[in-house]
Amino acid sequence: MDHLDKLEAQSVYILREAYREFKSLCMLWSIGKDSTVMLWLARKAFFGHVPIPLVHIDTHYKIPEMIAYRDRFALEWNLNMIYGQNSEALAEKLTFPDGNTDRITCCKYLKSEALKHTLSGEWPRYRMDHEQRRYLVDDGREPYTGVIVGVRADEEGSRSKERYFSPRDKDNVWDVGDQPPEFWNQFKTDFAPGTHVRIHPLLDWTEQNIWEYIEREKIPVVSLYFNQGEGIRYRSLGCYPCTNPVLSDARTVPEIIDELKSGKFSNIAERSGRAQDSEDGGLETLRRDGYM
Amino acid sequence: MNGRAQMNIVIVGHVDHGKSTVIGRLLADTGSLPQGKLEAVRESCRRNSKPFEYAFLLDALKDEQAQGITIDMARCFFKTAARDYIIIDAPGHIEFLKNMITGASRAESALLVIDADEGIKENSKRHGQMVAMLGVKQVTVLANKMDLVGFSQDVFEKLKADYTAFLEAINVTPVSFIPISAREGDNIASHSERMEWYKGATVLEQLDQFVSEKELHEKPFRFPVQDIYKFTRSNDDRRIVAGTVAAGRVRVGDEVLFLPSGKKSVVQSVESFNTEQKNVASAGESTGFTLATQIYVRPGELMVKPGESQPEVGSRFRVNIFWVGRAPMLRNKSYKLKIGSARATVKLAEICNTLDASDLTSSKSKQQIDCRDVGECILETTRPIAFDTTAVSEATGRFVIVDNFEIAGGGVVVENLSVGETLLQQHIRDRESNWEAGFVRAEQRASVNRHKAKFIVFTGAKGTGKRAVAKALEQGLFQNGMNAYYLGVANIDRGLDADLGSHSDSAGERLRRIGELARILTDAGLIFITTIDDADDYDIETLKLLNEPNDILVVNMGESSFSRYQPDLQLADGGVVADAVTLVAAFLKAKEIIIDYQI
C-alpha cells in the first residue's frame, strides 16, 4: 500500500465507523476539493453508494459555478442533498458585502449560525427532489447527532488538535482542553443526549495528498481551482467577496501538485487567500463558535 | 506521483522538559515551516514582550499559550531526505495523560525527552511505561537542556544509566540516548561541537534510522467485521461484509470462519469502488467481501481462515490496563468494551495488581483502579467475544473501555481465562445457595396444577408471528385449566426495565432481568411464556442459567439465528397460528409437562 492507499483506508474505516454508530448522521459538503474528496471516499466506503445525507450551507455569496457543480453531482451521483441558509440575515442584509457587518460577523451569521440551526433542524432544510430535479423544503427536522466534516490537520493551528471523533456540546462548543482520548482505532462513538459528535475522516491528509488523490481517482472538481488562461486560480474556495484567487499558471491537477511540491506555493499557507482569517482571532474564533 | 514513505512519531516526556522546543527545532531546521510562520511568531513575541522560543511555533491556540503548556496533541508535518514525518506532540502535564496516550497510540516510534538538569521525573517514567504498553517498539531518549549542565558527559551517562535501569524493569530496550540542547540546536540536525564526546546519531539521523513497522501481511488473517451492507433501495443486491483487514490476507475462494458464532462460508468476491477487479485483500486495506452462502453474520464478529492459527474465544481474560477516566474503575459495574469491531458489556472481575508508574511500586490490595493507574486485572464480558492475546496479534488484542459515554481506559489482552467460573455462574451459585423456599414443594404444585412449571421462549426473527403463537398458546393452556402466563417484552421495557432507558448497551441487563423473572415465575409453578427477537446461543444459554434449577424450553420460528444451540422445537414461520399451537401443545404433552390438551 502506498501513502494514498493508507490514507484512503483510514478515512474509509472512519466513515464506516460513523455510519455504524450514528443513527442521525450527515456529511458537510462545501463543494471545495477536500469535502469533495471526502464524498468520494464515502462512495469508496459504501461501494458506490452514499447512504448519508450531504449538507451544504448556502451563503448566497458562493461563486455561482460552485452551486452549479453541487447540483450537477447531486443528481448524477444520486445524492441525498440538503442545503440550509440564514434567511433572516440575508433578508435584513446583515452581511459584509452589504456593508453592514465586518467579515467575521458575516461568516458567523451566514455560515456558523446557518449551520448550527440547519443541523439542529430548527431552520428549514431544503432537499433535492430527484424526480422534480429541484429543492423542496424537507419534512425531516431531526437533529443530526453525527456530523462528518472534511477538515485537515495541516490547514492551520487549531485544526491540528482535532480528534477523528470530536464531541461538541449542545451549544456547539469545542472544549479543546478536555477532549476524549482516541486509542488505536477506537473512537468516541458514545455520546450523551443533547451533545453531538463531529467526525473528521480527512484529518491526516495534506493539501498535496488531496490533489494526488484527485489525480489518481480522476475526481471531478470545480474548474475554479485551475488557471483558465488568465494566470489566476483559486487555491481555497469560499464566498466571492472574501476569497481571492492566487497568481498561478497551473491548468491541470499534475501542475497543481508540482506547484505545491516544489513550486511557488511550497511554503505559503493554503488559506492565505481567505480574508476572514486575518481579522482578529480569525479562524480560531470562528471555529470555537461552530465554524468548520 | 509521490510515493514517499511516511512515519508517525510521538514526542513524550515530563512537563517543561522541552518537547515542543524539540519539535519547533526539527521544523525550523528541516525548512518545514510555512513561509512567514517563524517571523509571525517572532513578531507576536515582540508585541507581547516575550523572548522568542521555538516552542511557541506549536502553541497554536490562545488558551494554550496563556497556560504555557501543551494541552492536546498537535500534529505537524516535516520531511527529511528519507521520508515524511508526522510528529505528534504529546502533552507532558499530568492532567493530560489521555491526550498523551492518544498521540502515542498512533506512533510507530517515540522520542522521550528528559531534562538533563532536572533529571528523571514522574512522567518520564509514566510515559515510558505507557509508550511500551501502547505497543510503540522504538524509543529513543533525548537528554535535553545539556547547555544547562555544561554539556557534561558525566551527567548524560548518569541519566542514561538510571533511565536504562528503569526501562529494563518494564522490559523496554531503548534504541538510543542522545544528548541535545533543543534551544541551542545541538545534535538536532547537526553534530554538536560542544559535545564531541558523543559519537552517536543526531536526532534527525536517528529518526531516519527507525524502521517502519513490520509487514502484517504474513500474519494469520484477521478481519473484524465492521458492518454488513445491502443497499437494496439503490438497486444493489450485493450483501457485503465490510471492514478493515487487521492482519494477513484472504483470496477469493478461501474458506472463512466467523467467530464467536462459528459460522463458515467461502469468499465469493472482493468488493471495491472505482478500482480494477480485486481477488485478494491484505492487511491495512478497508474492503468488503461477498460470501458464497447466505449466512447470518453480525457486525463485531471476527472473520478468520480456518486453516490458520485461530484467535481466542472467551468471556474471561487477563489484561494489562491503564485508566484515564474521571471516575475510578469499580468491580461489578457494567462497562462497554470495544475490541476490534466487537462491543460487549464487561465487568472488572478481579484486580491482580496495580502499579504506580512513577515509582513502580505495586499494590495487590486495591479494590478499584484509579485515574492514571496501570494495572493487571481480569475482565469478564457478558457474552463470549473473539480476540487475540497481544503477543499473537496486536490489532485484535487491544481494547478500550467506555464509561458514561467516554473512553475511560484501554489495554491489551494477556491471557484467555475462559475455563474459570464466570461471574454469572458465581451469581447463580450464590443465589441458589441462599434461596429461601416456602413450605410448598415444586412436586406438590405440579400435582395440584396438573402440569409442571416451564419457561417457554419463542425465538426467531422479527415478523415470524411468534408473538401471535405465544399468546394463543397462553390462551389454549388457560382454557385447559392450566396456569400459563404470557409476558410481552415491551411491557418489561416500560416497567421493570424503565430505568435502563433505550440504550443498546443495557441488552445484557434486560436479559438478566427476564431470566430472574423466569426463575421466580417458574418457581411459582407457572408455565411462563415470552418471546425474544433474534436470540443467539449466548442469549439462550444465559436465560437457561438464570432460570436454574428450573427448566427452559425454546421454540424457534423460521430461520434459526443459532449457530450451535438446538432449539427444542422448530416451527415454520407464516403458518396458521392454531396449527402451531397444536404442535407446541403436543410437544409439551410428549415431554410430560402437561397431561392433556383439548383444542
PDB file of C-alpha atoms in Angstrom, chain A residues 29-31 36 39 54-58 62-84 126-130 132-136 222:
ATOM      1  CA  TRP A  29     -20.141  19.277   1.589  1.00  0.00           C
ATOM      2  CA  SER A  30     -18.681  22.720   0.954  1.00  0.00           C
ATOM      3  CA  ILE A  31     -18.133  21.878  -2.735  1.00  0.00           C
ATOM      4  CA  THR A  36     -15.422  16.501  -2.466  1.00  0.00           C
ATOM      5  CA  LEU A  39     -17.637  12.463  -0.628  1.00  0.00           C
ATOM      6  CA  LEU A  54     -24.992  15.750   2.379  1.00  0.00           C
ATOM      7  CA  VAL A  55     -25.497  19.174   3.894  1.00  0.00           C
ATOM      8  CA  HIS A  56     -24.370  22.379   2.233  1.00  0.00           C
ATOM      9  CA  ILE A  57     -24.661  25.820   3.808  1.00  0.00           C
ATOM     10  CA  ASP A  58     -25.616  28.286   1.112  1.00  0.00           C
ATOM     11  CA  LYS A  62     -20.745  31.381  -3.181  1.00  0.00           C
ATOM     12  CA  ILE A  63     -19.181  31.591  -6.603  1.00  0.00           C
ATOM     13  CA  PRO A  64     -22.039  30.523  -8.952  1.00  0.00           C
ATOM     14  CA  GLU A  65     -20.009  27.731 -10.522  1.00  0.00           C
ATOM     15  CA  MET A  66     -19.886  26.039  -7.119  1.00  0.00           C
ATOM     16  CA  ILE A  67     -23.671  25.786  -6.887  1.00  0.00           C
ATOM     17  CA  ALA A  68     -23.975  24.515 -10.462  1.00  0.00           C
ATOM     18  CA  TYR A  69     -21.372  21.873  -9.711  1.00  0.00           C
ATOM     19  CA  ARG A  70     -23.155  20.863  -6.489  1.00  0.00           C
ATOM     20  CA  ASP A  71     -26.481  20.306  -8.188  1.00  0.00           C
ATOM     21  CA  ARG A  72     -24.998  18.500 -11.156  1.00  0.00           C
ATOM     22  CA  PHE A  73     -23.351  15.830  -8.996  1.00  0.00           C
ATOM     23  CA  ALA A  74     -26.230  15.694  -6.528  1.00  0.00           C
ATOM     24  CA  LEU A  75     -28.293  14.405  -9.466  1.00  0.00           C
ATOM     25  CA  GLU A  76     -25.579  12.390 -11.178  1.00  0.00           C
ATOM     26  CA  TRP A  77     -24.460  10.510  -8.070  1.00  0.00           C
ATOM     27  CA  ASN A  78     -27.965  10.173  -6.654  1.00  0.00           C
ATOM     28  CA  LEU A  79     -27.059  12.116  -3.520  1.00  0.00           C
ATOM     29  CA  ASN A  80     -29.361  12.844  -0.642  1.00  0.00           C
ATOM     30  CA  MET A  81     -28.570  16.560  -0.975  1.00  0.00           C
ATOM     31  CA  ILE A  82     -29.689  19.140   1.569  1.00  0.00           C
ATOM     32  CA  TYR A  83     -28.926  22.820   1.913  1.00  0.00           C
ATOM     33  CA  GLY A  84     -29.641  25.336   4.651  1.00  0.00           C
ATOM     34  CA  TYR A 126     -34.063  22.098   1.507  1.00  0.00           C
ATOM     35  CA  ARG A 127     -33.724  18.649  -0.024  1.00  0.00           C
ATOM     36  CA  MET A 128     -33.073  17.820  -3.667  1.00  0.00           C
ATOM     37  CA  ASP A 129     -36.088  16.055  -5.121  1.00  0.00           C
ATOM     38  CA  HIS A 130     -34.651  13.735  -7.744  1.00  0.00           C
ATOM     39  CA  GLN A 132     -38.619  17.168  -9.885  1.00  0.00           C
ATOM     40  CA  ARG A 133     -34.876  17.981 -10.051  1.00  0.00           C
ATOM     41  CA  ARG A 134     -35.235  20.894  -7.643  1.00  0.00           C
ATOM     42  CA  TYR A 135     -35.024  21.601  -3.922  1.00  0.00           C
ATOM     43  CA  LEU A 136     -38.091  21.252  -1.722  1.00  0.00           C
ATOM     44  CA  VAL A 222     -14.783  22.737  -9.719  1.00  0.00           C
TER      45      VAL A 222
END
